[in-house]
Amino acid sequence: MTSRFALPLTSIILALTLIVIAWHESSKPKAIALTPTLTNQPEYCLTCHNGIEPISAAHPTEVFGCVRCHGGERLALDKNLAHSTLRGKRNPSDFSVVEKSCGGSDCHSGSVKDERDHIARVMTSVQATYVGAITNVYFAFGGQPDLKPRYGMINVSGVDPTGGAIKLIEPPKSENRFLQKFLSNCSSCHLNAKPINGTNYDRLTGCAACHALSNSLGSYTGNDPMVKRGETGHANTHTLATAIPYTQCNACHNRGNYDLRTMTFNARTDRPINRQQDYYQPIAQFTQCEFELDCVDCHTANEVMGDGKIHENKKSIQYIQCQTCHGTLTTPPQTRTIQDVNDVALRQAYLNPKVPLAVGGVIVITAKGEALWNIRKVANGSYQQIGKISGITYDMPLVAGSKCLQKPDQQESKYCHECHAVRN
């Protein structure tokens, strides 16, 4: 005999089940489809990440979408499934996946002429290979017979500055305790290395090490609803920058020194009280423009990212001198006029709205012909520099016509520092 309570109880359970299912379905985010014009394939990443910042003006979301760069399952609405095939986990610019994420002839594996060979350049750069430090340390401690470059933090082949073939391989394991300590303690600054723990050293790897900016706390402050504010392990926001402040460079270049006697890193213990001390370590002397500006205001992309050749050390690739911008007693800075709307300098300036540049503009170029597109010659014949990060316009004094006593055979910056160094 059926209990008189059985039917109502079954109905109640069914009703509750339907309510739970309805609540569960209603709590799911509404699917948001995006069909980027580059792929013409729908993807549903914005279902969860709606509100995230566009990555950059050069990578509009409606054109690139998300999957083209990040990978992932474009049609999945389940987090684990959607993220199961992400490239580089949170960082698609890591060198282990960068060619798949950022490559292509129209992207960053393009022609040298159009300056779209970014990946090839950075993979052979001193910042990626760490070749200078490795060569000197291995030679000093008997790991190699001379100062010829042999080892790099990544395996890479190419040409040296003279055009000769060169190949770098990863440093071999050694029984020498100094070399062992060097590889374990002193190799955290090349671009594919995990940084030292601590917010002062916070950065990502690969291209993002420079172009995805971190803040002083190493925390996230962006608008992605799926990332907690203040969470570490991310860039500050979901944006790429070509205007890179000195604080980003500091993560590797100004947090301390390596002690070659003990093969350990000694962090800075002083507290900078002004920008000069924060920008440069107090042991050195620099001119005012060098610490008032940001690194990218003077150093070129080819110096920093590499020029496609494998240089044996930083000194070999770095060549900007005071005279590049200020000229000499007899010659002004080299310049060229922007004549083509497809000029690479225009493309670079477009990504930085603080630096106006148009066809007809006269810009300073380096001895190798690289455009210093934030330094211009104005109508009255004088020169101005615009800070890529600050947007401040500086009148740039020239050596010609000044009381400078420089000698014709003393044109390197070190001679300028003898008179113009600013001391703490």
Short mmCIF file of C-alpha atoms in Angstrom, two decimals:
data_model
loop_
_atom_site.label_atom_id
_atom_site.label_comp_id
_atom_site.label_asym_id
_atom_site.label_seq_id
_atom_site.Cartn_x
_atom_site.Cartn_y
_atom_site.Cartn_z
CA MET A 1 0.00 0.00 0.00
CA THR A 2 1.43 3.37 -1.03
CA SER A 3 1.97 5.85 1.77
CA ARG A 4 -0.15 8.95 1.53
CA PHE A 5 3.07 10.94 2.02
CA ALA A 6 5.06 9.28 -0.80
CA LEU A 7 3.66 11.26 -3.74
CA PRO A 8 3.91 14.68 -2.12
CA LEU A 9 7.47 13.87 -0.94
CA THR A 10 8.48 12.81 -4.44
CA SER A 11 6.99 16.01 -5.81
CA ILE A 12 8.87 18.09 -3.27
CA ILE A 13 12.17 16.40 -4.11
CA LEU A 14 11.56 16.90 -7.81
CA ALA A 15 10.66 20.53 -7.27
CA LEU A 16 13.77 21.12 -5.17
CA THR A 17 15.89 19.41 -7.80
CA LEU A 18 14.46 21.64 -10.50
CA ILE A 19 15.06 24.71 -8.33
CA VAL A 20 18.69 23.73 -7.76
CA ILE A 21 19.19 23.10 -11.48
CA ALA A 22 17.56 26.41 -12.33
CA TRP A 23 19.67 28.25 -9.76
CA HIS A 24 22.82 26.57 -11.02
CA GLU A 25 22.03 27.49 -14.61
CA SER A 26 21.11 31.05 -13.69
CA SER A 27 24.37 31.46 -11.75
CA LYS A 28 26.43 30.63 -14.83
CA PRO A 29 27.74 33.68 -16.67
CA LYS A 30 25.92 34.49 -19.86
CA ALA A 31 27.97 33.25 -22.80
CA ILE A 32 29.74 36.11 -24.59
CA ALA A 33 30.97 35.31 -28.07
CA LEU A 34 33.73 37.18 -29.84
CA THR A 35 34.66 36.55 -33.46
CA PRO A 36 37.99 38.27 -34.16
CA THR A 37 38.52 39.30 -37.75
CA LEU A 38 42.00 37.76 -37.82
CA THR A 39 40.69 34.23 -37.36
CA ASN A 40 36.95 34.59 -38.13
CA GLN A 41 36.31 31.88 -35.53
CA PRO A 42 34.08 32.47 -32.49
CA GLU A 43 35.61 32.22 -29.04
CA TYR A 44 34.06 32.50 -25.59
CA CYS A 45 36.94 33.75 -23.40
CA LEU A 46 35.11 36.98 -22.55
CA THR A 47 32.35 34.98 -20.93
CA CYS A 48 34.53 34.88 -17.83
CA HIS A 49 37.09 37.59 -18.57
CA ASN A 50 34.70 40.33 -19.62
CA GLY A 51 36.14 43.68 -18.52
CA ILE A 52 39.78 42.75 -19.02
CA GLU A 53 41.87 45.51 -20.58
CA PRO A 54 42.74 45.45 -24.31
CA ILE A 55 46.28 44.17 -24.51
CA SER A 56 47.55 47.13 -26.58
CA ALA A 57 46.68 49.52 -29.38
CA ALA A 58 48.68 47.28 -31.72
CA HIS A 59 46.61 44.22 -30.77
CA PRO A 60 42.95 45.31 -30.80
CA THR A 61 40.69 42.66 -29.25
CA GLU A 62 38.19 42.72 -32.10
CA VAL A 63 41.01 41.82 -34.50
CA PHE A 64 43.16 39.40 -32.50
CA GLY A 65 40.78 38.06 -29.89
CA CYS A 66 42.37 35.98 -27.14
CA VAL A 67 43.09 32.51 -28.55
CA ARG A 68 45.41 33.70 -31.32
CA CYS A 69 47.99 34.68 -28.71
CA HIS A 70 47.07 32.71 -25.58
CA GLY A 71 45.89 29.43 -27.04
CA GLY A 72 43.16 27.61 -25.08
CA GLU A 73 39.93 25.94 -26.14
CA ARG A 74 37.95 28.73 -27.77
CA LEU A 75 34.50 27.12 -27.52
CA ALA A 76 34.79 25.82 -23.96
CA LEU A 77 32.79 27.37 -21.12
CA ASP A 78 34.34 25.17 -18.44
CA LYS A 79 37.42 26.82 -16.91
CA ASN A 80 39.59 23.73 -16.74
CA LEU A 81 38.79 22.69 -20.30
CA ALA A 82 39.17 26.23 -21.64
CA HIS A 83 42.60 26.59 -20.01
CA SER A 84 43.82 23.07 -20.76
CA THR A 85 45.72 24.12 -23.88
CA LEU A 86 46.87 27.59 -22.85
CA ARG A 87 50.37 28.44 -24.08
CA GLY A 88 52.86 29.40 -21.41
CA LYS A 89 50.14 29.16 -18.74
CA ARG A 90 49.69 32.84 -17.80
CA ASN A 91 52.40 34.06 -20.14
CA PRO A 92 52.24 33.27 -23.87
CA SER A 93 55.41 35.31 -24.47
CA ASP A 94 57.63 32.86 -22.58
CA PHE A 95 60.41 31.76 -24.92
CA SER A 96 59.25 28.15 -24.79
CA VAL A 97 56.09 29.08 -26.71
CA VAL A 98 56.74 32.58 -28.07
CA GLU A 99 57.03 31.53 -31.72
CA LYS A 100 53.56 29.98 -31.66
CA SER A 101 52.04 32.85 -29.69
CA CYS A 102 53.69 35.91 -31.17
CA GLY A 103 55.25 34.66 -34.41
CA GLY A 104 54.14 34.89 -38.01
CA SER A 105 55.33 36.99 -40.92
CA ASP A 106 52.76 39.70 -40.20
CA CYS A 107 53.56 39.70 -36.50
CA HIS A 108 56.87 39.30 -34.70
CA SER A 109 58.64 36.85 -36.99
CA GLY A 110 58.48 39.14 -39.98
CA SER A 111 61.12 40.73 -42.14
CA VAL A 112 64.22 42.55 -40.98
CA LYS A 113 63.42 45.39 -43.39
CA ASP A 114 60.07 46.06 -41.73
CA GLU A 115 61.63 45.58 -38.28
CA ARG A 116 59.23 42.78 -37.48
CA ASP A 117 61.96 40.26 -36.63
CA HIS A 118 61.50 40.84 -32.91
CA ILE A 119 61.60 37.19 -31.84
CA ALA A 120 64.78 36.38 -33.75
CA ARG A 121 66.43 39.48 -32.35
CA VAL A 122 65.50 38.97 -28.74
CA MET A 123 66.38 35.27 -28.77
CA THR A 124 69.95 36.15 -29.76
CA SER A 125 70.20 39.16 -27.44
CA VAL A 126 72.54 39.44 -24.49
CA GLN A 127 69.50 39.67 -22.23
CA ALA A 128 68.33 36.26 -23.38
CA THR A 129 71.66 34.45 -23.66
CA TYR A 130 73.49 35.99 -20.67
CA VAL A 131 76.54 35.18 -22.75
CA GLY A 132 78.84 37.91 -21.41
CA ALA A 133 78.54 36.89 -17.78
CA ILE A 134 78.81 33.19 -18.56
CA THR A 135 81.90 33.64 -20.73
CA ASN A 136 83.78 35.71 -18.18
CA VAL A 137 82.90 33.52 -15.20
CA TYR A 138 83.63 30.24 -17.00
CA PHE A 139 86.98 31.58 -18.19
CA ALA A 140 87.90 32.94 -14.75
CA PHE A 141 87.16 29.63 -13.03
CA GLY A 142 88.60 27.26 -15.61
CA GLY A 143 85.38 26.30 -17.35
CA GLN A 144 86.72 27.33 -20.78
CA PRO A 145 90.21 28.10 -22.13
CA ASP A 146 89.58 31.61 -23.48
CA LEU A 147 87.02 34.42 -23.74
CA LYS A 148 85.45 33.11 -26.93
CA PRO A 149 81.64 32.91 -26.45
CA ARG A 150 80.53 29.30 -26.21
CA TYR A 151 77.67 29.09 -23.76
CA GLY A 152 74.32 30.79 -23.33
CA MET A 153 71.26 30.23 -21.20
CA ILE A 154 69.44 29.06 -24.33
CA ASN A 155 70.70 27.12 -27.34
CA VAL A 156 70.88 29.50 -30.27
CA SER A 157 72.73 29.82 -33.56
CA GLY A 158 73.40 32.90 -35.65
CA VAL A 159 76.15 35.28 -36.67
CA ASP A 160 78.45 37.50 -34.67
CA PRO A 161 78.89 41.24 -35.41
CA THR A 162 81.45 40.43 -38.12
CA GLY A 163 79.07 38.05 -39.89
CA GLY A 164 80.84 34.90 -38.76
CA ALA A 165 78.81 31.86 -37.76
CA ILE A 166 78.39 31.37 -34.02
CA LYS A 167 76.51 28.85 -31.92
CA LEU A 168 75.77 29.00 -28.21
CA ILE A 169 74.80 25.96 -26.16
CA GLU A 170 73.64 25.70 -22.59
CA PRO A 171 76.53 25.63 -20.08
CA PRO A 172 77.65 22.08 -19.32
CA LYS A 173 77.44 20.67 -15.83
CA SER A 174 80.66 21.13 -13.93
CA GLU A 175 82.27 19.65 -10.83
CA ASN A 176 83.74 23.08 -10.11
CA ARG A 177 81.82 24.37 -7.10
CA PHE A 178 82.15 28.00 -8.18
CA LEU A 179 80.58 27.28 -11.55
CA GLN A 180 77.88 25.22 -9.87
CA LYS A 181 77.06 28.11 -7.55
CA PHE A 182 77.15 30.55 -10.46
CA LEU A 183 74.51 28.64 -12.39
CA SER A 184 72.30 28.16 -9.34
CA ASN A 185 72.70 31.57 -7.67
CA CYS A 186 73.62 34.03 -10.39
CA SER A 187 71.37 33.30 -13.34
CA SER A 188 68.04 34.87 -12.42
CA CYS A 189 68.12 37.90 -14.70
CA HIS A 190 68.16 36.45 -18.21
CA LEU A 191 64.79 36.65 -19.92
CA ASN A 192 63.74 33.04 -19.55
CA ALA A 193 64.66 32.75 -15.87
CA LYS A 194 62.31 32.78 -12.92
CA PRO A 195 63.13 35.95 -10.96
CA ILE A 196 64.35 36.06 -7.39
CA ASN A 197 61.58 35.96 -4.83
CA GLY A 198 60.44 39.36 -3.65
CA THR A 199 58.34 42.17 -5.06
CA ASN A 200 61.41 44.25 -5.88
CA TYR A 201 62.33 41.62 -8.48
CA ASP A 202 58.81 40.94 -9.74
CA ARG A 203 58.56 40.36 -13.49
CA LEU A 204 57.41 37.77 -15.98
CA THR A 205 59.60 35.90 -18.46
CA GLY A 206 60.18 36.25 -22.19
CA CYS A 207 58.91 39.38 -23.92
CA ALA A 208 56.67 40.14 -20.95
CA ALA A 209 59.72 40.63 -18.72
CA CYS A 210 59.98 44.12 -20.18
CA HIS A 211 56.68 44.81 -21.91
CA ALA A 212 54.21 43.65 -19.21
CA LEU A 213 54.74 46.16 -16.44
CA SER A 214 54.80 45.22 -12.77
CA ASN A 215 54.19 47.55 -9.85
CA SER A 216 56.23 47.98 -6.67
CA LEU A 217 54.14 45.37 -4.83
CA GLY A 218 54.18 42.82 -7.64
CA SER A 219 50.38 42.76 -7.46
CA TYR A 220 47.49 42.77 -9.92
CA THR A 221 45.35 45.92 -10.13
CA GLY A 222 43.58 45.30 -13.46
CA ASN A 223 39.95 44.68 -14.35
CA ASP A 224 39.90 40.96 -15.09
CA PRO A 225 37.06 39.68 -12.88
CA MET A 226 38.76 36.28 -12.64
CA VAL A 227 41.92 37.62 -10.95
CA LYS A 228 41.89 38.83 -7.36
CA ARG A 229 43.11 42.38 -6.81
CA GLY A 230 46.47 42.26 -5.13
CA GLU A 231 47.24 38.74 -6.35
CA THR A 232 50.89 38.28 -7.27
CA GLY A 233 52.39 36.45 -10.21
CA HIS A 234 50.77 38.70 -12.80
CA ALA A 235 51.69 41.91 -14.50
CA ASN A 236 50.09 45.03 -13.04
CA THR A 237 47.37 44.97 -15.71
CA HIS A 238 46.59 43.01 -18.86
CA THR A 239 48.44 45.44 -21.11
CA LEU A 240 51.67 45.50 -23.08
CA ALA A 241 53.78 48.65 -23.13
CA THR A 242 56.55 50.01 -25.30
CA ALA A 243 56.92 52.99 -22.95
CA ILE A 244 58.83 51.08 -20.31
CA PRO A 245 59.69 53.01 -17.12
CA TYR A 246 63.04 52.69 -15.43
CA THR A 247 61.37 50.89 -12.53
CA GLN A 248 60.77 47.90 -14.82
CA CYS A 249 64.44 47.84 -15.79
CA ASN A 250 65.35 48.09 -12.11
CA ALA A 251 63.90 44.64 -11.45
CA CYS A 252 67.14 43.22 -12.86
CA HIS A 253 69.54 46.12 -13.18
CA ASN A 254 69.40 47.91 -9.85
CA ARG A 255 68.56 45.58 -6.98
CA GLY A 256 72.06 44.61 -5.87
CA ASN A 257 75.28 43.02 -7.07
CA TYR A 258 76.67 39.55 -7.50
CA ASP A 259 79.71 38.68 -5.38
CA LEU A 260 82.00 36.62 -7.59
CA ARG A 261 84.01 35.46 -4.58
CA THR A 262 81.03 33.65 -3.10
CA MET A 263 78.82 33.42 -6.20
CA THR A 264 75.88 34.89 -4.36
CA PHE A 265 73.58 37.82 -4.96
CA ASN A 266 73.80 40.63 -2.43
CA ALA A 267 70.65 42.72 -2.45
CA ARG A 268 70.74 46.45 -1.91
CA THR A 269 70.19 47.37 1.72
CA ASP A 270 70.15 51.15 1.35
CA ARG A 271 66.89 53.05 1.01
CA PRO A 272 66.98 55.40 -1.99
CA ILE A 273 65.97 58.90 -0.94
CA ASN A 274 65.83 60.41 -4.42
CA ARG A 275 65.38 59.35 -8.01
CA GLN A 276 69.10 59.30 -8.73
CA GLN A 277 69.72 56.74 -6.01
CA ASP A 278 66.67 54.75 -7.05
CA TYR A 279 67.65 54.79 -10.72
CA TYR A 280 71.36 54.03 -10.33
CA GLN A 281 73.36 52.36 -7.64
CA PRO A 282 75.23 54.93 -5.52
CA ILE A 283 78.62 53.47 -6.42
CA ALA A 284 78.55 55.07 -9.89
CA GLN A 285 78.48 58.56 -11.35
CA PHE A 286 76.01 59.68 -14.00
CA THR A 287 74.90 62.88 -15.63
CA GLN A 288 71.57 64.48 -14.84
CA CYS A 289 69.90 63.51 -18.11
CA GLU A 290 70.78 59.88 -17.52
CA PHE A 291 68.82 59.62 -14.28
CA GLU A 292 66.13 62.22 -14.98
CA LEU A 293 65.04 60.44 -18.14
CA ASP A 294 64.01 56.79 -18.40
CA CYS A 295 66.22 54.10 -19.91
CA VAL A 296 64.10 53.84 -23.07
CA ASP A 297 64.39 57.59 -23.71
CA CYS A 298 67.97 57.02 -24.83
CA HIS A 299 68.69 53.33 -25.33
CA THR A 300 67.38 51.96 -28.60
CA ALA A 301 65.33 48.86 -29.29
CA ASN A 302 68.31 47.26 -31.04
CA GLU A 303 70.53 47.85 -28.02
CA VAL A 304 68.02 46.39 -25.59
CA MET A 305 66.27 43.69 -27.65
CA GLY A 306 69.25 42.84 -29.82
CA ASP A 307 70.05 43.55 -33.44
CA GLY A 308 69.86 40.00 -34.73
CA LYS A 309 73.53 39.24 -34.11
CA ILE A 310 75.02 37.34 -31.21
CA HIS A 311 77.19 39.79 -29.32
CA GLU A 312 79.74 38.55 -26.83
CA ASN A 313 78.73 40.98 -24.07
CA LYS A 314 76.68 44.07 -23.26
CA LYS A 315 79.48 46.46 -24.18
CA SER A 316 79.50 45.07 -27.71
CA ILE A 317 75.81 45.85 -28.35
CA GLN A 318 75.47 49.09 -26.39
CA TYR A 319 76.67 52.08 -28.35
CA ILE A 320 74.58 55.17 -27.58
CA GLN A 321 76.90 58.00 -26.56
CA CYS A 322 76.31 61.55 -25.37
CA GLN A 323 77.26 62.80 -28.84
CA THR A 324 74.39 60.79 -30.39
CA CYS A 325 71.96 63.41 -29.09
CA HIS A 326 74.16 66.39 -28.26
CA GLY A 327 76.57 66.29 -31.18
CA THR A 328 80.17 67.48 -30.97
CA LEU A 329 81.88 70.84 -31.23
CA THR A 330 81.92 70.51 -35.01
CA THR A 331 78.92 68.35 -35.89
CA PRO A 332 75.25 68.39 -34.84
CA PRO A 333 73.28 65.20 -34.19
CA GLN A 334 72.44 63.14 -37.27
CA THR A 335 68.84 63.52 -38.44
CA ARG A 336 66.41 62.36 -41.09
CA THR A 337 63.01 63.56 -42.24
CA ILE A 338 59.94 61.31 -42.06
CA GLN A 339 58.77 61.04 -45.68
CA ASP A 340 56.67 57.88 -45.78
CA VAL A 341 53.47 57.06 -43.87
CA ASN A 342 54.83 53.51 -43.53
CA ASP A 343 58.01 54.68 -41.81
CA VAL A 344 58.80 52.38 -38.88
CA ALA A 345 59.38 55.42 -36.67
CA LEU A 346 55.75 56.44 -37.18
CA ARG A 347 54.58 52.98 -36.16
CA GLN A 348 56.66 53.14 -33.02
CA ALA A 349 55.48 56.64 -32.14
CA TYR A 350 51.85 55.65 -32.74
CA LEU A 351 52.09 53.27 -29.81
CA ASN A 352 53.09 56.16 -27.55
CA PRO A 353 50.52 58.98 -27.63
CA LYS A 354 52.82 61.22 -25.59
CA VAL A 355 55.19 61.64 -28.54
CA PRO A 356 53.57 63.36 -31.56
CA LEU A 357 55.16 62.50 -34.88
CA ALA A 358 53.97 62.92 -38.46
CA VAL A 359 55.26 62.88 -42.02
CA GLY A 360 57.58 65.86 -42.42
CA GLY A 361 58.96 65.57 -38.90
CA VAL A 362 62.74 65.71 -38.48
CA ILE A 363 64.06 63.20 -35.95
CA VAL A 364 67.50 62.34 -34.62
CA ILE A 365 69.02 59.05 -35.72
CA THR A 366 71.91 57.06 -34.32
CA ALA A 367 75.22 56.32 -35.99
CA LYS A 368 73.64 53.04 -37.14
CA GLY A 369 70.58 54.77 -38.56
CA GLU A 370 68.11 53.82 -35.83
CA ALA A 371 65.37 56.34 -35.28
CA LEU A 372 65.28 58.19 -31.96
CA TRP A 373 61.69 59.16 -32.70
CA ASN A 374 61.21 61.04 -29.43
CA ILE A 375 64.04 63.46 -30.25
CA ARG A 376 63.28 66.05 -32.91
CA LYS A 377 64.68 69.09 -34.58
CA VAL A 378 62.22 71.98 -34.37
CA ALA A 379 61.61 74.92 -36.70
CA ASN A 380 64.12 77.29 -35.09
CA GLY A 381 66.93 74.77 -35.51
CA SER A 382 67.05 73.68 -31.88
CA TYR A 383 66.43 70.15 -30.61
CA GLN A 384 63.89 68.76 -28.18
CA GLN A 385 63.45 65.45 -26.45
CA ILE A 386 60.09 64.16 -25.20
CA GLY A 387 60.07 61.68 -22.34
CA LYS A 388 58.39 58.49 -23.53
CA ILE A 389 56.95 57.84 -20.07
CA SER A 390 56.68 61.32 -18.55
CA GLY A 391 55.68 63.21 -21.70
CA ILE A 392 57.90 66.08 -20.53
CA THR A 393 59.52 68.12 -23.30
CA TYR A 394 63.18 68.94 -22.70
CA ASP A 395 65.23 71.50 -24.62
CA MET A 396 68.32 69.56 -25.63
CA PRO A 397 71.56 71.57 -25.51
CA LEU A 398 74.14 71.02 -28.20
CA VAL A 399 77.89 70.88 -27.74
CA ALA A 400 78.41 73.06 -30.83
CA GLY A 401 78.56 76.69 -29.79
CA SER A 402 79.12 75.83 -26.13
CA LYS A 403 82.21 76.32 -23.99
CA CYS A 404 82.93 72.61 -23.95
CA LEU A 405 86.64 71.78 -23.98
CA GLN A 406 86.29 68.28 -25.35
CA LYS A 407 89.11 67.00 -27.55
CA PRO A 408 88.45 65.51 -30.99
CA ASP A 409 89.81 62.12 -29.87
CA GLN A 410 87.76 62.10 -26.66
CA GLN A 411 84.18 61.74 -27.81
CA GLU A 412 83.02 58.81 -25.68
CA SER A 413 80.53 59.43 -22.90
CA LYS A 414 83.10 58.66 -20.21
CA TYR A 415 84.89 61.90 -21.07
CA CYS A 416 81.67 63.88 -20.76
CA HIS A 417 81.14 62.37 -17.32
CA GLU A 418 84.40 63.88 -16.10
CA CYS A 419 82.78 67.31 -16.11
CA HIS A 420 79.06 66.65 -16.07
CA ALA A 421 78.67 63.90 -13.48
CA VAL A 422 76.12 64.64 -10.75
CA ARG A 423 77.09 63.32 -7.35
CA ASN A 424 74.78 62.28 -4.54
#
